[in-house]
PDB file of C-alpha atoms in Angstrom:
ATOM      1  CA  UNK A1044     -29.654  59.754  99.914  1.00  0.00           C
ATOM      2  CA  UNK A1045     -25.714  58.932 100.687  1.00  0.00           C
ATOM      3  CA  UNK A1046     -24.817  55.541  98.399  1.00  0.00           C
ATOM      4  CA  UNK A1047     -22.046  53.905  98.588  1.00  0.00           C
ATOM      5  CA  UNK A1048     -20.011  51.993  96.195  1.00  0.00           C
ATOM      6  CA  UNK A1049     -20.521  48.612  95.913  1.00  0.00           C
ATOM      7  CA  UNK A1050     -23.519  49.172  99.152  1.00  0.00           C
ATOM      8  CA  UNK A1051     -26.157  46.044  98.941  1.00  0.00           C
ATOM      9  CA  UNK A1052     -29.336  46.716  97.380  1.00  0.00           C
ATOM     10  CA  UNK A1053     -31.602  43.916  97.721  1.00  0.00           C
ATOM     11  CA  UNK A1054     -33.737  44.437  93.834  1.00  0.00           C
ATOM     12  CA  UNK A1055     -37.116  42.682  92.515  1.00  0.00           C
ATOM     13  CA  UNK A1056     -38.775  41.491  89.420  1.00  0.00           C
ATOM     14  CA  UNK A1057     -39.918  44.874  88.159  1.00  0.00           C
ATOM     15  CA  UNK A1058     -36.534  46.794  89.215  1.00  0.00           C
ATOM     16  CA  UNK A1059     -34.836  44.661  87.342  1.00  0.00           C
ATOM     17  CA  UNK A1060     -37.433  44.909  84.758  1.00  0.00           C
ATOM     18  CA  UNK A1061     -37.637  48.115  84.698  1.00  0.00           C
ATOM     19  CA  UNK A1062     -33.950  48.792  84.386  1.00  0.00           C
ATOM     20  CA  UNK A1063     -33.674  46.919  81.533  1.00  0.00           C
ATOM     21  CA  UNK A1064     -36.452  48.511  79.940  1.00  0.00           C
ATOM     22  CA  UNK A1065     -34.895  52.215  80.762  1.00  0.00           C
ATOM     23  CA  UNK A1066     -30.961  51.162  80.101  1.00  0.00           C
ATOM     24  CA  UNK A1067     -29.769  51.989  83.276  1.00  0.00           C
ATOM     25  CA  UNK A1068     -29.594  48.152  84.716  1.00  0.00           C
ATOM     26  CA  UNK A1069     -25.831  48.034  83.644  1.00  0.00           C
ATOM     27  CA  UNK A1070     -24.561  50.964  85.502  1.00  0.00           C
ATOM     28  CA  UNK A1071     -26.198  50.499  88.704  1.00  0.00           C
ATOM     29  CA  UNK A1072     -24.882  46.592  88.168  1.00  0.00           C
ATOM     30  CA  UNK A1073     -21.420  47.543  88.147  1.00  0.00           C
ATOM     31  CA  UNK A1074     -22.051  50.687  90.752  1.00  0.00           C
ATOM     32  CA  UNK A1075     -24.059  48.530  93.561  1.00  0.00           C
ATOM     33  CA  UNK A1076     -23.792  45.352  94.672  1.00  0.00           C
ATOM     34  CA  UNK A1077     -26.686  44.358  93.627  1.00  0.00           C
ATOM     35  CA  UNK A1078     -28.740  40.707  95.727  1.00  0.00           C
ATOM     36  CA  UNK A1079     -31.976  39.753  94.906  1.00  0.00           C
ATOM     37  CA  UNK A1080     -33.221  35.949  95.174  1.00  0.00           C
ATOM     38  CA  UNK A1081     -33.802  32.453  92.363  1.00  0.00           C
ATOM     39  CA  UNK A1082     -37.641  33.586  92.287  1.00  0.00           C
ATOM     40  CA  UNK A1083     -37.013  36.807  91.370  1.00  0.00           C
ATOM     41  CA  UNK A1084     -34.522  35.471  88.916  1.00  0.00           C
ATOM     42  CA  UNK A1085     -37.334  33.085  87.540  1.00  0.00           C
ATOM     43  CA  UNK A1086     -39.532  35.953  87.409  1.00  0.00           C
ATOM     44  CA  UNK A1087     -37.235  37.849  84.850  1.00  0.00           C
ATOM     45  CA  UNK A1088     -38.176  34.758  82.845  1.00  0.00           C
ATOM     46  CA  UNK A1089     -41.743  34.865  83.091  1.00  0.00           C
ATOM     47  CA  UNK A1090     -44.221  36.723  80.536  1.00  0.00           C
ATOM     48  CA  UNK A1091     -42.527  37.451  77.646  1.00  0.00           C
ATOM     49  CA  UNK A1092     -45.691  36.881  75.559  1.00  0.00           C
ATOM     50  CA  UNK A1093     -45.898  40.756  77.692  1.00  0.00           C
ATOM     51  CA  UNK A1094     -42.528  41.800  76.692  1.00  0.00           C
ATOM     52  CA  UNK A1095     -41.072  42.825  73.118  1.00  0.00           C
ATOM     53  CA  UNK A1096     -37.718  41.119  72.512  1.00  0.00           C
ATOM     54  CA  UNK A1097     -35.011  43.826  72.703  1.00  0.00           C
ATOM     55  CA  UNK A1098     -36.637  43.594  76.669  1.00  0.00           C
ATOM     56  CA  UNK A1099     -35.789  40.056  77.597  1.00  0.00           C
ATOM     57  CA  UNK A1100     -33.514  38.890  79.490  1.00  0.00           C
ATOM     58  CA  UNK A1101     -31.302  36.209  79.243  1.00  0.00           C
ATOM     59  CA  UNK A1102     -31.380  34.576  82.808  1.00  0.00           C
ATOM     60  CA  UNK A1103     -26.617  33.454  82.960  1.00  0.00           C
ATOM     61  CA  UNK A1104     -26.489  36.879  81.641  1.00  0.00           C
ATOM     62  CA  UNK A1105     -28.360  38.406  84.394  1.00  0.00           C
ATOM     63  CA  UNK A1106     -26.972  35.733  87.555  1.00  0.00           C
ATOM     64  CA  UNK A1107     -23.813  37.575  86.358  1.00  0.00           C
ATOM     65  CA  UNK A1108     -24.959  40.760  86.754  1.00  0.00           C
ATOM     66  CA  UNK A1109     -26.151  40.494  90.205  1.00  0.00           C
ATOM     67  CA  UNK A1110     -23.409  40.376  93.375  1.00  0.00           C
ATOM     68  CA  UNK A1111     -25.780  37.287  94.970  1.00  0.00           C
ATOM     69  CA  UNK A1112     -28.375  35.543  94.452  1.00  0.00           C
ATOM     70  CA  UNK A1113     -29.570  33.758  97.414  1.00  0.00           C
ATOM     71  CA  UNK A1114     -32.296  30.867  97.127  1.00  0.00           C
ATOM     72  CA  UNK A1115     -35.212  30.371 100.390  1.00  0.00           C
ATOM     73  CA  UNK A1116     -36.799  27.152 101.222  1.00  0.00           C
ATOM     74  CA  UNK A1117     -40.117  26.445 101.966  1.00  0.00           C
ATOM     75  CA  UNK A1118     -39.599  25.842 105.575  1.00  0.00           C
ATOM     76  CA  UNK A1119     -38.147  29.877 105.150  1.00  0.00           C
ATOM     77  CA  UNK A1120     -41.157  30.700 103.967  1.00  0.00           C
ATOM     78  CA  UNK A1121     -43.351  28.968 106.644  1.00  0.00           C
ATOM     79  CA  UNK A1122     -42.003  30.258 108.943  1.00  0.00           C
ATOM     80  CA  UNK A1123     -41.599  33.520 107.833  1.00  0.00           C
ATOM     81  CA  UNK A1124     -45.240  33.289 106.708  1.00  0.00           C
ATOM     82  CA  UNK A1125     -46.693  31.982 110.292  1.00  0.00           C
ATOM     83  CA  UNK A1126     -43.851  34.649 112.117  1.00  0.00           C
ATOM     84  CA  UNK A1127     -45.811  37.848 110.117  1.00  0.00           C
ATOM     85  CA  UNK A1128     -49.487  36.587 109.889  1.00  0.00           C
ATOM     86  CA  UNK A1129     -49.319  35.947 106.357  1.00  0.00           C
ATOM     87  CA  UNK A1130     -48.134  39.266 104.641  1.00  0.00           C
ATOM     88  CA  UNK A1131     -50.145  39.893 101.300  1.00  0.00           C
ATOM     89  CA  UNK A1132     -47.076  39.954  98.735  1.00  0.00           C
ATOM     90  CA  UNK A1133     -46.065  38.430  95.598  1.00  0.00           C
ATOM     91  CA  UNK A1134     -44.002  35.099  95.925  1.00  0.00           C
ATOM     92  CA  UNK A1135     -40.227  37.519  94.595  1.00  0.00           C
ATOM     93  CA  UNK A1136     -41.532  39.656  97.022  1.00  0.00           C
ATOM     94  CA  UNK A1137     -41.994  37.530  99.479  1.00  0.00           C
ATOM     95  CA  UNK A1138     -38.690  35.618  99.410  1.00  0.00           C
ATOM     96  CA  UNK A1139     -36.421  39.078  98.672  1.00  0.00           C
ATOM     97  CA  UNK A1140     -37.709  40.358 101.599  1.00  0.00           C
ATOM     98  CA  UNK A1141     -37.227  36.943 103.729  1.00  0.00           C
ATOM     99  CA  UNK A1142     -33.868  37.818 102.629  1.00  0.00           C
ATOM    100  CA  UNK A1143     -33.314  41.583 103.792  1.00  0.00           C
ATOM    101  CA  UNK A1144     -34.507  39.537 107.449  1.00  0.00           C
ATOM    102  CA  UNK A1145     -31.088  37.355 107.731  1.00  0.00           C
ATOM    103  CA  UNK A1146     -28.826  39.920 106.581  1.00  0.00           C
ATOM    104  CA  UNK A1147     -26.531  41.178 108.985  1.00  0.00           C
ATOM    105  CA  UNK A1148     -24.567  43.519 107.104  1.00  0.00           C
ATOM    106  CA  UNK A1149     -25.107  47.421 108.392  1.00  0.00           C
ATOM    107  CA  UNK A1150     -25.943  49.655 104.649  1.00  0.00           C
ATOM    108  CA  UNK A1151     -28.020  47.292 102.626  1.00  0.00           C
ATOM    109  CA  UNK A1152     -31.102  48.691 101.057  1.00  0.00           C
ATOM    110  CA  UNK A1153     -34.350  47.507  99.623  1.00  0.00           C
ATOM    111  CA  UNK A1154     -35.155  48.770  96.025  1.00  0.00           C
ATOM    112  CA  UNK A1155     -39.336  47.390  95.191  1.00  0.00           C
ATOM    113  CA  UNK A1156     -42.043  49.609  94.040  1.00  0.00           C
ATOM    114  CA  UNK A1157     -44.747  47.656  95.219  1.00  0.00           C
ATOM    115  CA  UNK A1158     -47.438  49.299  97.525  1.00  0.00           C
ATOM    116  CA  UNK A1159     -47.134  45.865  99.118  1.00  0.00           C
ATOM    117  CA  UNK A1160     -43.348  45.836 100.044  1.00  0.00           C
ATOM    118  CA  UNK A1161     -43.400  49.019 100.903  1.00  0.00           C
ATOM    119  CA  UNK A1162     -45.509  48.826 103.772  1.00  0.00           C
ATOM    120  CA  UNK A1163     -43.916  45.435 104.785  1.00  0.00           C
ATOM    121  CA  UNK A1164     -40.986  47.189 105.257  1.00  0.00           C
ATOM    122  CA  UNK A1165     -42.405  50.221 106.709  1.00  0.00           C
ATOM    123  CA  UNK A1166     -43.904  47.706 110.027  1.00  0.00           C
ATOM    124  CA  UNK A1167     -40.374  46.536 109.973  1.00  0.00           C
ATOM    125  CA  UNK A1168     -38.962  49.530 110.216  1.00  0.00           C
ATOM    126  CA  UNK A1169     -37.305  49.709 107.261  1.00  0.00           C
ATOM    127  CA  UNK A1170     -38.228  52.710 105.815  1.00  0.00           C
ATOM    128  CA  UNK A1171     -35.619  54.807 105.848  1.00  0.00           C
ATOM    129  CA  UNK A1172     -34.254  51.269 103.889  1.00  0.00           C
ATOM    130  CA  UNK A1173     -36.124  51.595 100.768  1.00  0.00           C
ATOM    131  CA  UNK A1174     -34.332  53.042  98.224  1.00  0.00           C
ATOM    132  CA  UNK A1175     -35.902  54.460  94.345  1.00  0.00           C
ATOM    133  CA  UNK A1176     -34.443  52.845  90.991  1.00  0.00           C
ATOM    134  CA  UNK A1177     -35.064  57.103  90.006  1.00  0.00           C
ATOM    135  CA  UNK A1178     -32.732  57.864  93.135  1.00  0.00           C
ATOM    136  CA  UNK A1179     -30.293  55.773  92.170  1.00  0.00           C
ATOM    137  CA  UNK A1180     -30.000  55.825  88.147  1.00  0.00           C
ATOM    138  CA  UNK A1181     -29.864  59.867  89.458  1.00  0.00           C
ATOM    139  CA  UNK A1182     -26.624  59.272  91.660  1.00  0.00           C
ATOM    140  CA  UNK A1183     -24.906  57.389  88.721  1.00  0.00           C
ATOM    141  CA  UNK A1184     -26.404  59.943  86.304  1.00  0.00           C
ATOM    142  CA  UNK A1185     -27.294  57.209  84.257  1.00  0.00           C
ATOM    143  CA  UNK A1186     -29.266  58.199  80.886  1.00  0.00           C
ATOM    144  CA  UNK A1187     -32.647  56.815  80.491  1.00  0.00           C
ATOM    145  CA  UNK A1188     -33.779  56.068  77.291  1.00  0.00           C
ATOM    146  CA  UNK A1189     -37.667  56.696  78.976  1.00  0.00           C
ATOM    147  CA  UNK A1190     -38.282  58.333  81.499  1.00  0.00           C
ATOM    148  CA  UNK A1191     -38.805  56.079  85.118  1.00  0.00           C
ATOM    149  CA  UNK A1192     -42.870  55.094  85.326  1.00  0.00           C
ATOM    150  CA  UNK A1193     -44.541  56.713  88.370  1.00  0.00           C
ATOM    151  CA  UNK A1194     -43.807  54.311  91.330  1.00  0.00           C
ATOM    152  CA  UNK A1195     -39.761  54.131  90.323  1.00  0.00           C
ATOM    153  CA  UNK A1196     -39.474  57.538  90.981  1.00  0.00           C
ATOM    154  CA  UNK A1197     -38.256  59.346  94.360  1.00  0.00           C
ATOM    155  CA  UNK A1198     -41.557  61.715  94.076  1.00  0.00           C
ATOM    156  CA  UNK A1199     -43.811  58.227  94.273  1.00  0.00           C
ATOM    157  CA  UNK A1200     -41.241  56.783  97.105  1.00  0.00           C
ATOM    158  CA  UNK A1201     -41.070  59.950  99.337  1.00  0.00           C
ATOM    159  CA  UNK A1202     -44.759  60.321  99.071  1.00  0.00           C
ATOM    160  CA  UNK A1203     -45.527  57.086  99.789  1.00  0.00           C
ATOM    161  CA  UNK A1204     -43.029  56.960 103.074  1.00  0.00           C
ATOM    162  CA  UNK A1205     -44.721  60.341 104.024  1.00  0.00           C
ATOM    163  CA  UNK A1206     -48.077  58.681 103.930  1.00  0.00           C
ATOM    164  CA  UNK A1207     -47.189  55.587 105.685  1.00  0.00           C
ATOM    165  CA  UNK A1208     -44.771  58.013 108.698  1.00  0.00           C
ATOM    166  CA  UNK A1209     -48.363  59.907 109.079  1.00  0.00           C
ATOM    167  CA  UNK A1210     -50.704  56.845 109.012  1.00  0.00           C
TER     168      UNK A1210
END
């Protein structure tokens, strides 16, 4: 995939956590225009009991590293659920996909390692907008402190795309 500097990439909670834990967050935030939604930022602040202190994310710092944080309204959520038949998505992914539907920029990408979000994106014809954390960090030649978990790799995303396209 060809990436452009300051290209808009929508990121979910899991991507933010994995990028922080593998040490590629700062290079990603410096190169791409990372966008998310308020619910995703909120989700990065929960679950501290399940993370080592070195993997805690300071909300103010995170917000400063993101290019844009969109707030989604309850009316947008209701409309989305009615339009799409109440898709099985977690709250952060749902809000991120609501935001994605509002984007008019031609060159945005979606980075979510969750199969429900991948299926939903495929259903909307966004299969080519999906991007893996692995592809993004490889493009930047970012040194990772550990290997990415499987569902963050380009191999995983490529396999899932193929499965969806072939039915």
